[in-house]
Tab-separated table of C-alpha atoms in Angstrom:
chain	number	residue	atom	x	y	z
R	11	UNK	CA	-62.881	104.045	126.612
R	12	UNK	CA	-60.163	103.918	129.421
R	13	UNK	CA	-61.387	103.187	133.154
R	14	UNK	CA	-61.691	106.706	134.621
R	15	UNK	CA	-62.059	107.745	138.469
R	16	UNK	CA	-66.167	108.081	138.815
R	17	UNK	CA	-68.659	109.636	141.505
R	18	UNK	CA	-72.353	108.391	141.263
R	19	UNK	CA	-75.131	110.411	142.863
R	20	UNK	CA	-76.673	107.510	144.518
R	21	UNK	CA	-81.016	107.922	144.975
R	22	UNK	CA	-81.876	105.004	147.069
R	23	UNK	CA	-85.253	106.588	147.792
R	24	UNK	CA	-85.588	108.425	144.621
R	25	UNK	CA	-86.604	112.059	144.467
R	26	UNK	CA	-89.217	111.726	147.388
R	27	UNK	CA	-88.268	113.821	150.457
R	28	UNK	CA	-90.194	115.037	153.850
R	29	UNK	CA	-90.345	118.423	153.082
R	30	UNK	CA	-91.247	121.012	150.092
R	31	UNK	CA	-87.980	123.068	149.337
R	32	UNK	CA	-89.596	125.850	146.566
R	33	UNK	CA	-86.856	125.866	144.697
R	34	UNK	CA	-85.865	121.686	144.350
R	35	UNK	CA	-85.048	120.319	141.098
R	36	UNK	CA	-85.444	117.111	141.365
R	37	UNK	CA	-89.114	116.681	143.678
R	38	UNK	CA	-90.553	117.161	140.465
R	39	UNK	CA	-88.460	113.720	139.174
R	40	UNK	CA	-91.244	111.500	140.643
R	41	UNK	CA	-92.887	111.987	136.999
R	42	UNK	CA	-90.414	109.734	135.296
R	43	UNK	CA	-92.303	107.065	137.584
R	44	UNK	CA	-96.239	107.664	137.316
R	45	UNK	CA	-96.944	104.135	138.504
R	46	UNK	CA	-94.663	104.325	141.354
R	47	UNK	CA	-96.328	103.536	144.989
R	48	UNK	CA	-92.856	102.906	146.998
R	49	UNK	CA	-89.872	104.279	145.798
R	50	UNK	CA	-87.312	102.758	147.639
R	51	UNK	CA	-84.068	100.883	145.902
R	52	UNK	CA	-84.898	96.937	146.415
R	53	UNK	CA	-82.169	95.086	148.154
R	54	UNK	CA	-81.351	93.363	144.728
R	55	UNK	CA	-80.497	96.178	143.007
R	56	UNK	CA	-78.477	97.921	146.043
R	57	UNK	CA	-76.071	94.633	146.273
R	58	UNK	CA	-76.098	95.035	142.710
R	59	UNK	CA	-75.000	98.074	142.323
R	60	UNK	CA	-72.572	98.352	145.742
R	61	UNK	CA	-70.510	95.375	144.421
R	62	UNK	CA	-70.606	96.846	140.967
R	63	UNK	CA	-69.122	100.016	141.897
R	64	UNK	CA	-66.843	98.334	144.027
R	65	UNK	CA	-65.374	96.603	141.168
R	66	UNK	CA	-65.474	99.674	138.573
R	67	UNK	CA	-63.838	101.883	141.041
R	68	UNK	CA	-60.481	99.185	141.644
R	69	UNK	CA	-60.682	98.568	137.763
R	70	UNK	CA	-60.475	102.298	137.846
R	71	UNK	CA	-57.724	102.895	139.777
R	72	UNK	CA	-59.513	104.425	142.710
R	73	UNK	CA	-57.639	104.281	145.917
R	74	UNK	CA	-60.839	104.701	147.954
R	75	UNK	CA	-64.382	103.652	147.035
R	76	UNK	CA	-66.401	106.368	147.707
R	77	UNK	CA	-70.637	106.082	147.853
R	78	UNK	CA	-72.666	109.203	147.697
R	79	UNK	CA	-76.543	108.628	148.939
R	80	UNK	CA	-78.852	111.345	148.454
R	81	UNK	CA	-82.518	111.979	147.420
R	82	UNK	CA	-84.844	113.405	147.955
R	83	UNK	CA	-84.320	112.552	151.555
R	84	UNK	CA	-82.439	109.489	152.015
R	85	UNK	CA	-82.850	109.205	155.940
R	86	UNK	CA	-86.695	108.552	155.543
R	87	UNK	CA	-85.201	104.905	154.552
R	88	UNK	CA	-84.162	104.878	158.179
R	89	UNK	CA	-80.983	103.443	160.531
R	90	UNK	CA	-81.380	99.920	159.608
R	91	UNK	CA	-81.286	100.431	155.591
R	92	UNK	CA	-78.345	102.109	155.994
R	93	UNK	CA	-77.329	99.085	158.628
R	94	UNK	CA	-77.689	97.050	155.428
R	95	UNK	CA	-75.638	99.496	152.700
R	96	UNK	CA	-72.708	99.178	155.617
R	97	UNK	CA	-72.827	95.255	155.637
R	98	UNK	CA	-73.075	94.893	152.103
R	99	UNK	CA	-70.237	96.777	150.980
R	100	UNK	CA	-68.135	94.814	153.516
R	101	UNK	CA	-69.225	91.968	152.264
R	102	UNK	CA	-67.776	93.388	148.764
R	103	UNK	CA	-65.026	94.859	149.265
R	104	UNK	CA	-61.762	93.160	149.246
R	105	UNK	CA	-59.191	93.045	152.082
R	106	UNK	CA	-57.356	96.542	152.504
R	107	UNK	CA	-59.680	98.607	150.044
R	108	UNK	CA	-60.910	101.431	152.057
R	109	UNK	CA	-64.526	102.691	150.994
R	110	UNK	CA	-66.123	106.050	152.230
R	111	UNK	CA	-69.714	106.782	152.612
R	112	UNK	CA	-71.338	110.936	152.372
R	113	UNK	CA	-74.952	111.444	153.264
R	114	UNK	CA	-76.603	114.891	151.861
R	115	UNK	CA	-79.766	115.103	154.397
R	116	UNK	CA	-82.043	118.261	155.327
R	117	UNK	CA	-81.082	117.343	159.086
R	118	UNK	CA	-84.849	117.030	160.257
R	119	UNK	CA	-84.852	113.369	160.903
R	120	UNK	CA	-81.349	112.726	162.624
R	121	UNK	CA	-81.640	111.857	165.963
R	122	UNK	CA	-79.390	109.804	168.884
R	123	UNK	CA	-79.790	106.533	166.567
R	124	UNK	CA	-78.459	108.410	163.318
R	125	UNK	CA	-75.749	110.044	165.452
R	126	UNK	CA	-74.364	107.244	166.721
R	127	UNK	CA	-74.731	105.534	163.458
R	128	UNK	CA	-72.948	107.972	161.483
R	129	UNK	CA	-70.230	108.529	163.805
R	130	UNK	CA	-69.423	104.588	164.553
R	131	UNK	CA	-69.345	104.554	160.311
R	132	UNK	CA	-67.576	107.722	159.954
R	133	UNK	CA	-69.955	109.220	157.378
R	134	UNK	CA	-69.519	112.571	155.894
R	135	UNK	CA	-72.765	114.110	156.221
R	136	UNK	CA	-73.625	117.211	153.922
R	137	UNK	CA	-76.319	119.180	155.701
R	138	UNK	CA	-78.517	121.478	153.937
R	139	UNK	CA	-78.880	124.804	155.318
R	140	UNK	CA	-79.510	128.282	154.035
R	141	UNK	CA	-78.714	130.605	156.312
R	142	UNK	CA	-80.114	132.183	159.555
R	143	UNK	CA	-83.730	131.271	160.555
R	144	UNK	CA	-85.834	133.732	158.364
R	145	UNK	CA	-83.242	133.132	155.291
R	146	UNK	CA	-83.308	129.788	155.393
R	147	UNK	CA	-87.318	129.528	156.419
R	148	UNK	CA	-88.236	131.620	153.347
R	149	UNK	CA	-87.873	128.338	150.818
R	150	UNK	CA	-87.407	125.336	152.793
R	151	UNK	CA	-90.384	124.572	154.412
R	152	UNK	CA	-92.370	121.048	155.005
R	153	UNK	CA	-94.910	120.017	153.070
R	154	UNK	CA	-97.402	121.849	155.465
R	155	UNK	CA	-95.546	124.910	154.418
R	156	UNK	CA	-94.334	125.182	158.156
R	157	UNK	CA	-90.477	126.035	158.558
R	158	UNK	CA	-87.977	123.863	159.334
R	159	UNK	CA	-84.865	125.834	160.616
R	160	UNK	CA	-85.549	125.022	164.331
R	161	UNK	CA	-85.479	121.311	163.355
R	162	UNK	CA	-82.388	121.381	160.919
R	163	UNK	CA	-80.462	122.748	164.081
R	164	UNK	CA	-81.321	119.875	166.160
R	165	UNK	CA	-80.342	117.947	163.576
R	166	UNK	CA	-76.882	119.945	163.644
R	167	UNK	CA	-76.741	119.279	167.175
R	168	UNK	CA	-77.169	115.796	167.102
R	169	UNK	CA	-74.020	115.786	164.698
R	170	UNK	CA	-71.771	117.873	166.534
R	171	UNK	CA	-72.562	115.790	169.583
R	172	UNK	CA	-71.781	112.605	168.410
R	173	UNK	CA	-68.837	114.202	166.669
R	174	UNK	CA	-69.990	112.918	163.005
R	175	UNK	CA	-67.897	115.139	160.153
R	176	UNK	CA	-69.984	117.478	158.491
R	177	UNK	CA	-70.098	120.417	156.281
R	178	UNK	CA	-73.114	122.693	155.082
R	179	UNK	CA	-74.524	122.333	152.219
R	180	UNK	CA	-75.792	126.357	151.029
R	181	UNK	CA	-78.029	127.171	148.261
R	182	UNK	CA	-77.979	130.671	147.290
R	183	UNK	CA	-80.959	132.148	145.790
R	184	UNK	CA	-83.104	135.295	145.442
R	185	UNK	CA	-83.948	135.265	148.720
R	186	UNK	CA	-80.052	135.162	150.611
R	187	UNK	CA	-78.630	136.259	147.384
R	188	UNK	CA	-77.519	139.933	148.813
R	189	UNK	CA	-76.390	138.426	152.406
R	190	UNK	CA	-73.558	136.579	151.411
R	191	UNK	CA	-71.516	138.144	154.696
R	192	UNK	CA	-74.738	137.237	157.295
R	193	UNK	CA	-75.021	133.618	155.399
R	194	UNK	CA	-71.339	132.963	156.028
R	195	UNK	CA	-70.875	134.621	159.626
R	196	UNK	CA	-74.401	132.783	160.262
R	197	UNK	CA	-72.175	129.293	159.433
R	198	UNK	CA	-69.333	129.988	160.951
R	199	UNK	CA	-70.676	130.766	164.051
R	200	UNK	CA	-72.770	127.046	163.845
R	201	UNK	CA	-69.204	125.773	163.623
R	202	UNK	CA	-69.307	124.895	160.138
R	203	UNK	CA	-65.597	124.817	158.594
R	204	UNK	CA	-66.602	123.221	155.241
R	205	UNK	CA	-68.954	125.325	153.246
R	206	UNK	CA	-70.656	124.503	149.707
R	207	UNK	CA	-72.470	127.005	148.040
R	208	UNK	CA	-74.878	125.763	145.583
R	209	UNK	CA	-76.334	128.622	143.251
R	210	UNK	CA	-79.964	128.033	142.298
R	211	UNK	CA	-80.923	129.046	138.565
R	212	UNK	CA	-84.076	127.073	137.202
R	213	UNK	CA	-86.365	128.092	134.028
R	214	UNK	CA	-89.968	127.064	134.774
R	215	UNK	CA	-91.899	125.836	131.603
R	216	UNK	CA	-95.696	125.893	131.951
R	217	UNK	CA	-96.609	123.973	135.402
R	218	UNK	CA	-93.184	122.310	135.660
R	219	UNK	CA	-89.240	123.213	134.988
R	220	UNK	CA	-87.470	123.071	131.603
R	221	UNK	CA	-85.692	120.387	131.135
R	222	UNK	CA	-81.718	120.629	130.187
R	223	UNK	CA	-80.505	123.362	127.682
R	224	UNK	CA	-79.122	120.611	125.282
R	225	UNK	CA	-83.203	119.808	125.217
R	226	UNK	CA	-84.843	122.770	124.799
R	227	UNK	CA	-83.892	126.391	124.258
R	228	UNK	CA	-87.311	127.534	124.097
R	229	UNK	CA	-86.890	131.268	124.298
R	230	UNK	CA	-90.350	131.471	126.218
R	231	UNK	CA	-89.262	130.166	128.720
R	232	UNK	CA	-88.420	132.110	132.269
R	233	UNK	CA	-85.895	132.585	135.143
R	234	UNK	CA	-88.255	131.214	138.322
R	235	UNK	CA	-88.515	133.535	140.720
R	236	UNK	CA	-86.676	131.929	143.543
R	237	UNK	CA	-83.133	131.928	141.003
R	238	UNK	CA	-80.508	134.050	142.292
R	239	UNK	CA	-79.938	136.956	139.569
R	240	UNK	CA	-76.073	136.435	137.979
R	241	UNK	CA	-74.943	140.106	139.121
R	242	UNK	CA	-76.089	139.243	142.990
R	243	UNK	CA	-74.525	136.182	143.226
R	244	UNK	CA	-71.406	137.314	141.631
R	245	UNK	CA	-71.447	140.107	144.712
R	246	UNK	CA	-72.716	136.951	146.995
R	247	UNK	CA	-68.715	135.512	146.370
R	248	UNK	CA	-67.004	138.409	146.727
R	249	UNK	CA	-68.325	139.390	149.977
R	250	UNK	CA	-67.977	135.990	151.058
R	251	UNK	CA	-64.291	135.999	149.975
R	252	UNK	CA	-63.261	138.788	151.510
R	253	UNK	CA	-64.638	138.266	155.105
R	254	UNK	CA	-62.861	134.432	154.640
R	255	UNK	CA	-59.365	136.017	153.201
R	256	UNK	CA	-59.497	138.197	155.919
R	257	UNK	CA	-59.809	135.911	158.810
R	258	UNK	CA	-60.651	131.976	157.637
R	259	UNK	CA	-57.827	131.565	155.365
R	260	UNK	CA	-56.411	127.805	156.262
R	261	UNK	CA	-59.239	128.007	159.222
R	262	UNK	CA	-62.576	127.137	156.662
R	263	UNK	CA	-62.725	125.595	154.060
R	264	UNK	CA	-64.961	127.184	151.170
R	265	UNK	CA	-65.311	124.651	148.530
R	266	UNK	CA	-65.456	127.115	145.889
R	267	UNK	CA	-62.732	128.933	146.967
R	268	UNK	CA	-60.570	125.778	147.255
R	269	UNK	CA	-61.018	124.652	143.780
R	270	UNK	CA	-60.237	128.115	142.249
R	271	UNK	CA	-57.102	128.323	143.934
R	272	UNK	CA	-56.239	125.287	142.647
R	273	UNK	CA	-57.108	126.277	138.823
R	274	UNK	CA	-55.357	129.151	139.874
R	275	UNK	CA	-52.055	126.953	140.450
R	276	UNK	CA	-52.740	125.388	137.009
R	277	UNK	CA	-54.231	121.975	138.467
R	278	UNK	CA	-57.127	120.388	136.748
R	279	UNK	CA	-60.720	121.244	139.056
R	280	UNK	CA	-61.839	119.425	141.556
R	281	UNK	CA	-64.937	119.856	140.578
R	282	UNK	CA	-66.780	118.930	137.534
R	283	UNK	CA	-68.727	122.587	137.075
R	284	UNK	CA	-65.163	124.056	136.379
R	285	UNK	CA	-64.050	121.321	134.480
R	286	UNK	CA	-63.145	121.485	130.927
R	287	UNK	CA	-65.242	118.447	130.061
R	288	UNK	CA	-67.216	116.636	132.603
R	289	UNK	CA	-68.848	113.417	132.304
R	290	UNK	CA	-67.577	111.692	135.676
R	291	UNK	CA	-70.047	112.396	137.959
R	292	UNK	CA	-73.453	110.513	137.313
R	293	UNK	CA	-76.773	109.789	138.978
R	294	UNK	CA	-78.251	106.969	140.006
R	295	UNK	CA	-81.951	106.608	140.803
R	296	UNK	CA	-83.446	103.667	143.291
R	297	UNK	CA	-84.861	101.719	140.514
R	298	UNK	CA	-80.838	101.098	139.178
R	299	UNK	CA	-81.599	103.365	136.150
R	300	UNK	CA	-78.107	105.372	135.483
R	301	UNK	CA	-78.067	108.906	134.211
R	302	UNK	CA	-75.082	111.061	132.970
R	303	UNK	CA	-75.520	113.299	135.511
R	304	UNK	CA	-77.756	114.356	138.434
R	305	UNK	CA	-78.884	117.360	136.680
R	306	UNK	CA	-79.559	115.391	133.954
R	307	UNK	CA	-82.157	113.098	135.295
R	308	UNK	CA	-84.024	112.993	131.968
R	309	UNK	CA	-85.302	110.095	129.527
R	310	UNK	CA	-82.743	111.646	127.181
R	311	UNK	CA	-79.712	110.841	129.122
R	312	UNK	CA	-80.246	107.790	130.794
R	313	UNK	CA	-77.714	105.422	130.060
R	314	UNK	CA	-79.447	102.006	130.965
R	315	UNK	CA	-80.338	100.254	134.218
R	316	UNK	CA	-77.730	97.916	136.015
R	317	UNK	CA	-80.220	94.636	136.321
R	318	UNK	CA	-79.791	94.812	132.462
R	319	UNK	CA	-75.983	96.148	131.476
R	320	UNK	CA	-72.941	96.622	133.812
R	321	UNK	CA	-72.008	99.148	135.399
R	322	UNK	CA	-68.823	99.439	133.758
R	323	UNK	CA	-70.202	99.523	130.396
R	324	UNK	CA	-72.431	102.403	131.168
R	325	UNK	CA	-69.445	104.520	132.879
R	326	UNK	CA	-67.404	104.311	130.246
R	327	UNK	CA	-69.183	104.336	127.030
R	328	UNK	CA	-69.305	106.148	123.928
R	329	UNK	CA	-71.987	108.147	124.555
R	330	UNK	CA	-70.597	109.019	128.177
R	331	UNK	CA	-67.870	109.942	127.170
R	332	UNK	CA	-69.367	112.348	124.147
R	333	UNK	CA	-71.779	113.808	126.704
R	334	UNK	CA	-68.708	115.031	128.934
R	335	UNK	CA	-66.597	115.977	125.528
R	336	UNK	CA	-69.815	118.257	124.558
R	337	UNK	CA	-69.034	120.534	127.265
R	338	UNK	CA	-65.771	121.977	125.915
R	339	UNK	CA	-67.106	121.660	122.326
R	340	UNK	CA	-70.117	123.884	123.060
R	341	UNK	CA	-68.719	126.542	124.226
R	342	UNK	CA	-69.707	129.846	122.635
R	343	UNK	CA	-67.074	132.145	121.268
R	344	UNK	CA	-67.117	135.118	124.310
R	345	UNK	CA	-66.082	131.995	126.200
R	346	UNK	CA	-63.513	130.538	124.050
R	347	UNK	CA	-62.146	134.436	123.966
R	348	UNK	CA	-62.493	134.872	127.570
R	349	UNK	CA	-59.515	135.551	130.261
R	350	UNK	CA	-60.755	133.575	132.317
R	351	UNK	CA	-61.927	130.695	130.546
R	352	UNK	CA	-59.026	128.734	132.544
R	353	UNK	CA	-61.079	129.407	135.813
R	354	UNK	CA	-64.413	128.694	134.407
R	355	UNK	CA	-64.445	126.845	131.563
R	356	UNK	CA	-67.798	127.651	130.887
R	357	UNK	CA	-69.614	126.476	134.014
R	358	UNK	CA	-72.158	124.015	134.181
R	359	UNK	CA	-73.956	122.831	130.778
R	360	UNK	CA	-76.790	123.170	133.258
R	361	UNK	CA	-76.752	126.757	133.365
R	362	UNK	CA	-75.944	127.453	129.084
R	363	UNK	CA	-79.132	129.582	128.974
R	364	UNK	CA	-78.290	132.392	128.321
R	365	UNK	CA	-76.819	134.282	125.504
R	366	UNK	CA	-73.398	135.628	125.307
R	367	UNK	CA	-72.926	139.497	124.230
R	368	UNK	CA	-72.672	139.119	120.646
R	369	UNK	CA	-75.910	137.057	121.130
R	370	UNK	CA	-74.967	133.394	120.643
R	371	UNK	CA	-77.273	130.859	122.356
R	372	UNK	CA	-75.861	128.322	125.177
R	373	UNK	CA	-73.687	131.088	127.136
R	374	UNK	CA	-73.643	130.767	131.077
R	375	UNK	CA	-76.413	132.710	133.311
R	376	UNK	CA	-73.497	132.876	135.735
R	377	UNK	CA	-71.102	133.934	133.454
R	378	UNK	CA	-71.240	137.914	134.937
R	379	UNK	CA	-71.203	135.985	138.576
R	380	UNK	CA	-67.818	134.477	137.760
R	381	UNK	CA	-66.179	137.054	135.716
R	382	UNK	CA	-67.131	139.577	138.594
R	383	UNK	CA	-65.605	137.464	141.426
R	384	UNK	CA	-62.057	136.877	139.057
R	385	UNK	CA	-61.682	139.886	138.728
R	386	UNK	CA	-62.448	141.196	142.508
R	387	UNK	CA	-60.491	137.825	144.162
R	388	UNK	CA	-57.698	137.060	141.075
R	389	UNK	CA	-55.041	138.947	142.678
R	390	UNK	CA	-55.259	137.472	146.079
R	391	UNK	CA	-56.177	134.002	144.571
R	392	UNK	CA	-53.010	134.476	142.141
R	393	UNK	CA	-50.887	135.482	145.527
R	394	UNK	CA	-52.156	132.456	147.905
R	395	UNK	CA	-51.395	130.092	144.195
R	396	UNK	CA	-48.050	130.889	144.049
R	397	UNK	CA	-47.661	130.519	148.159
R	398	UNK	CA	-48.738	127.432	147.996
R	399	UNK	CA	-46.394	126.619	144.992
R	400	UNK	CA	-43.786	127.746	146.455
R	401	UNK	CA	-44.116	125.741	149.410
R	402	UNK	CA	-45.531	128.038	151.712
R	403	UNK	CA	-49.225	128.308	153.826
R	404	UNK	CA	-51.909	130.229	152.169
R	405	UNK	CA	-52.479	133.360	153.780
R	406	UNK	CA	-55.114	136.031	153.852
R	407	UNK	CA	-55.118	139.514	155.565
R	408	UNK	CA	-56.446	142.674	154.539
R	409	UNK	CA	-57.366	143.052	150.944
């Protein structure tokens, strides 16, 4: 297989985290390692794997190598660890190759160490942050089940202070689902001008979640509670949209709304959920074990662990590659049909739960969330796409 442009999903301290978001995926990974007492990525498998993807991403062409660390919560591994990732990949990399680092956090441990840190290393950090206080209180809470808004926003502070780049990460879910315009205002006015919203959709199975729809289709299983419902979020983006086409056009940056408008303009997405095939985006967890993707952290799809085969030969295998080819080849036939498939492509193999109207398995849950927000924003996006083609600024205004 040719050498393709990668990201990795980098877990340096696993799935283990400092507080108890209801609704988190991937707390629940710590099962894959029963006997584990520290999980924490040894130094020889960070060097490892930093001078491994250093080399994969020139043999692929990259122009920039870009790290992604995440958890759980990766700032519980504290300043100096991170001291270390820095050194390391200068150590690496060869003269002139720029590399970029992004750090997803919850916020609640940065303080005047981390700022300065993350500014002197210019880190992209990714907070995550729901909302206003009683939104964003209702799911993420520590593990004493206290709230942690108040300290998320000190965390914010200590960003904006030290003038470290930052955008919010946004889950939407049952409860901010319907306040898609105070969510957005509520970020805004925080000064956020890159937004990612992140809907939440999970099936619970007995005590624990189902595992990946290629895995089981078990019709027993349930929608958790927390999961935004498809028609809400669909509303969720078009409120959202409008209040940013009216006033944020060129001003914020809405990740979702970027990467339509460029599917819009006919350009391959950006990002791997509107993809036609995916396959490029993988996880990595702290004991070097690779997975095809972060979503699918299961025994099923891991792909090896680097202290055994190279990097390289993991990214672009066989079975990588059918694993990304399977998401175009699955698609039911309301989606091969569809006007929109260009836009959507079927979403995220994640989310194939649900059945399509003709009642084929493996359709989209968020397949009436998209089709409602194409067919609400098409027209502007299909005005600012051929702007933009043409030459000329985006602009928004009055619907």
């Amino acid at each position: 297989m040719q050498p393709l442009p990668f990201n990795i999903m980098t877990k340096p301290i696993g799935p283990r985290c400092n507080i108890d978001c209801k609704y988190c995926y991937y707390l629940e990974k710590e099962k894959l390692y029963p006997d584990e007492k520290k999980f924490r990525m040894s130094d020889d498998v960070l060097e490892r794997y930093i001078s491994q993807t250093i080399a994969s991403g020139l043999e692929s062409g990259m122009g920039e190598v870009h790290f992604a660390w995440q958890g759980g919560e990766p700032t519980m591994l504290g300043v100096e660890y991170f001291r270390k990732i820095v050194t390391l990949q200068r150590k690496h990399l060869p003269a002139g190759v720029p590399v970029s680092n992004a750090l997803q956090t919850n916020g609640i441990l940065l303080d005047e160490a981390w700022g300065v840190f993350l500014a002197e290393n210019d880190f992209l950090v990714g907070l995550s942050v729901d909302g206003p206080k009683a939104v964003h209180d209702r799911y993420r809470v520590d593990r004493a089940g206290r709230p942690t808004f108040d300290a998320v926003m000190r965390g914010l502070e200590v960003l904006q202070r030290h003038e470290v780049r930052h955008n919010a990460l946004t889950t939407v879910h049952r409860a901010n689902g319907g306040k898609g315009r105070d969510v957005y205002r509520f970020l805004t006015g925080k000064g956020f001008d890159h937004i990612q919203f992140i809907p939440i959709a999970e099936r619970s199975a007995g005590e624990s979640l189902a595992g990946a729809p290629q895995q089981d289709m078990a019709p027993q299983n349930k929608v958790t509670e927390w999961s935004v419902a498809a028609r809400a979020y669909g509303k969720f983006l078009c409120d959202v949209f409008d209040l940013w086409f009216k006033d944020d056009v060129g001003r914020v940056s809405v990740q979702f709304f970027d990467v339509q408008l460029g599917l819009w303009m006919g350009q391959p997405s950006a990002l791997c959920v509107f993809a036609k095939t995916c396959g490029n985006s993988l996880a990595l967890e702290h004991d070097g074990s690779l997975y095809a993707c972060d979503h699918y952290v299961y025994p099923d799809y891991k792909l090896g662990e680097i202290g055994e085969t190279p990097l390289r030969e993991m990214l672009w295998s066989d079975r990588q590659a059918a694993f990304g080819q399977d998401k175009e080849a699955s698609l039911t036939a309301q989606c091969r049909a569809c006007e929109f498939r260009f836009a959507c492509n079927g979403g995220c193999p994640k989310h194939r739960f649900g059945t399509s109207k003709s009642g084929e398995a493996g359709h989209n849950y968020f397949c009436e969330s998209y089709t409602a927000f194409f067919r609400h924003a098409g027209p502007r996006l299909q005005k600012m796409a051929w702007q933009v083609s043409n030459g000329i600024p985006a602009t928004g205004g009055k619907a």
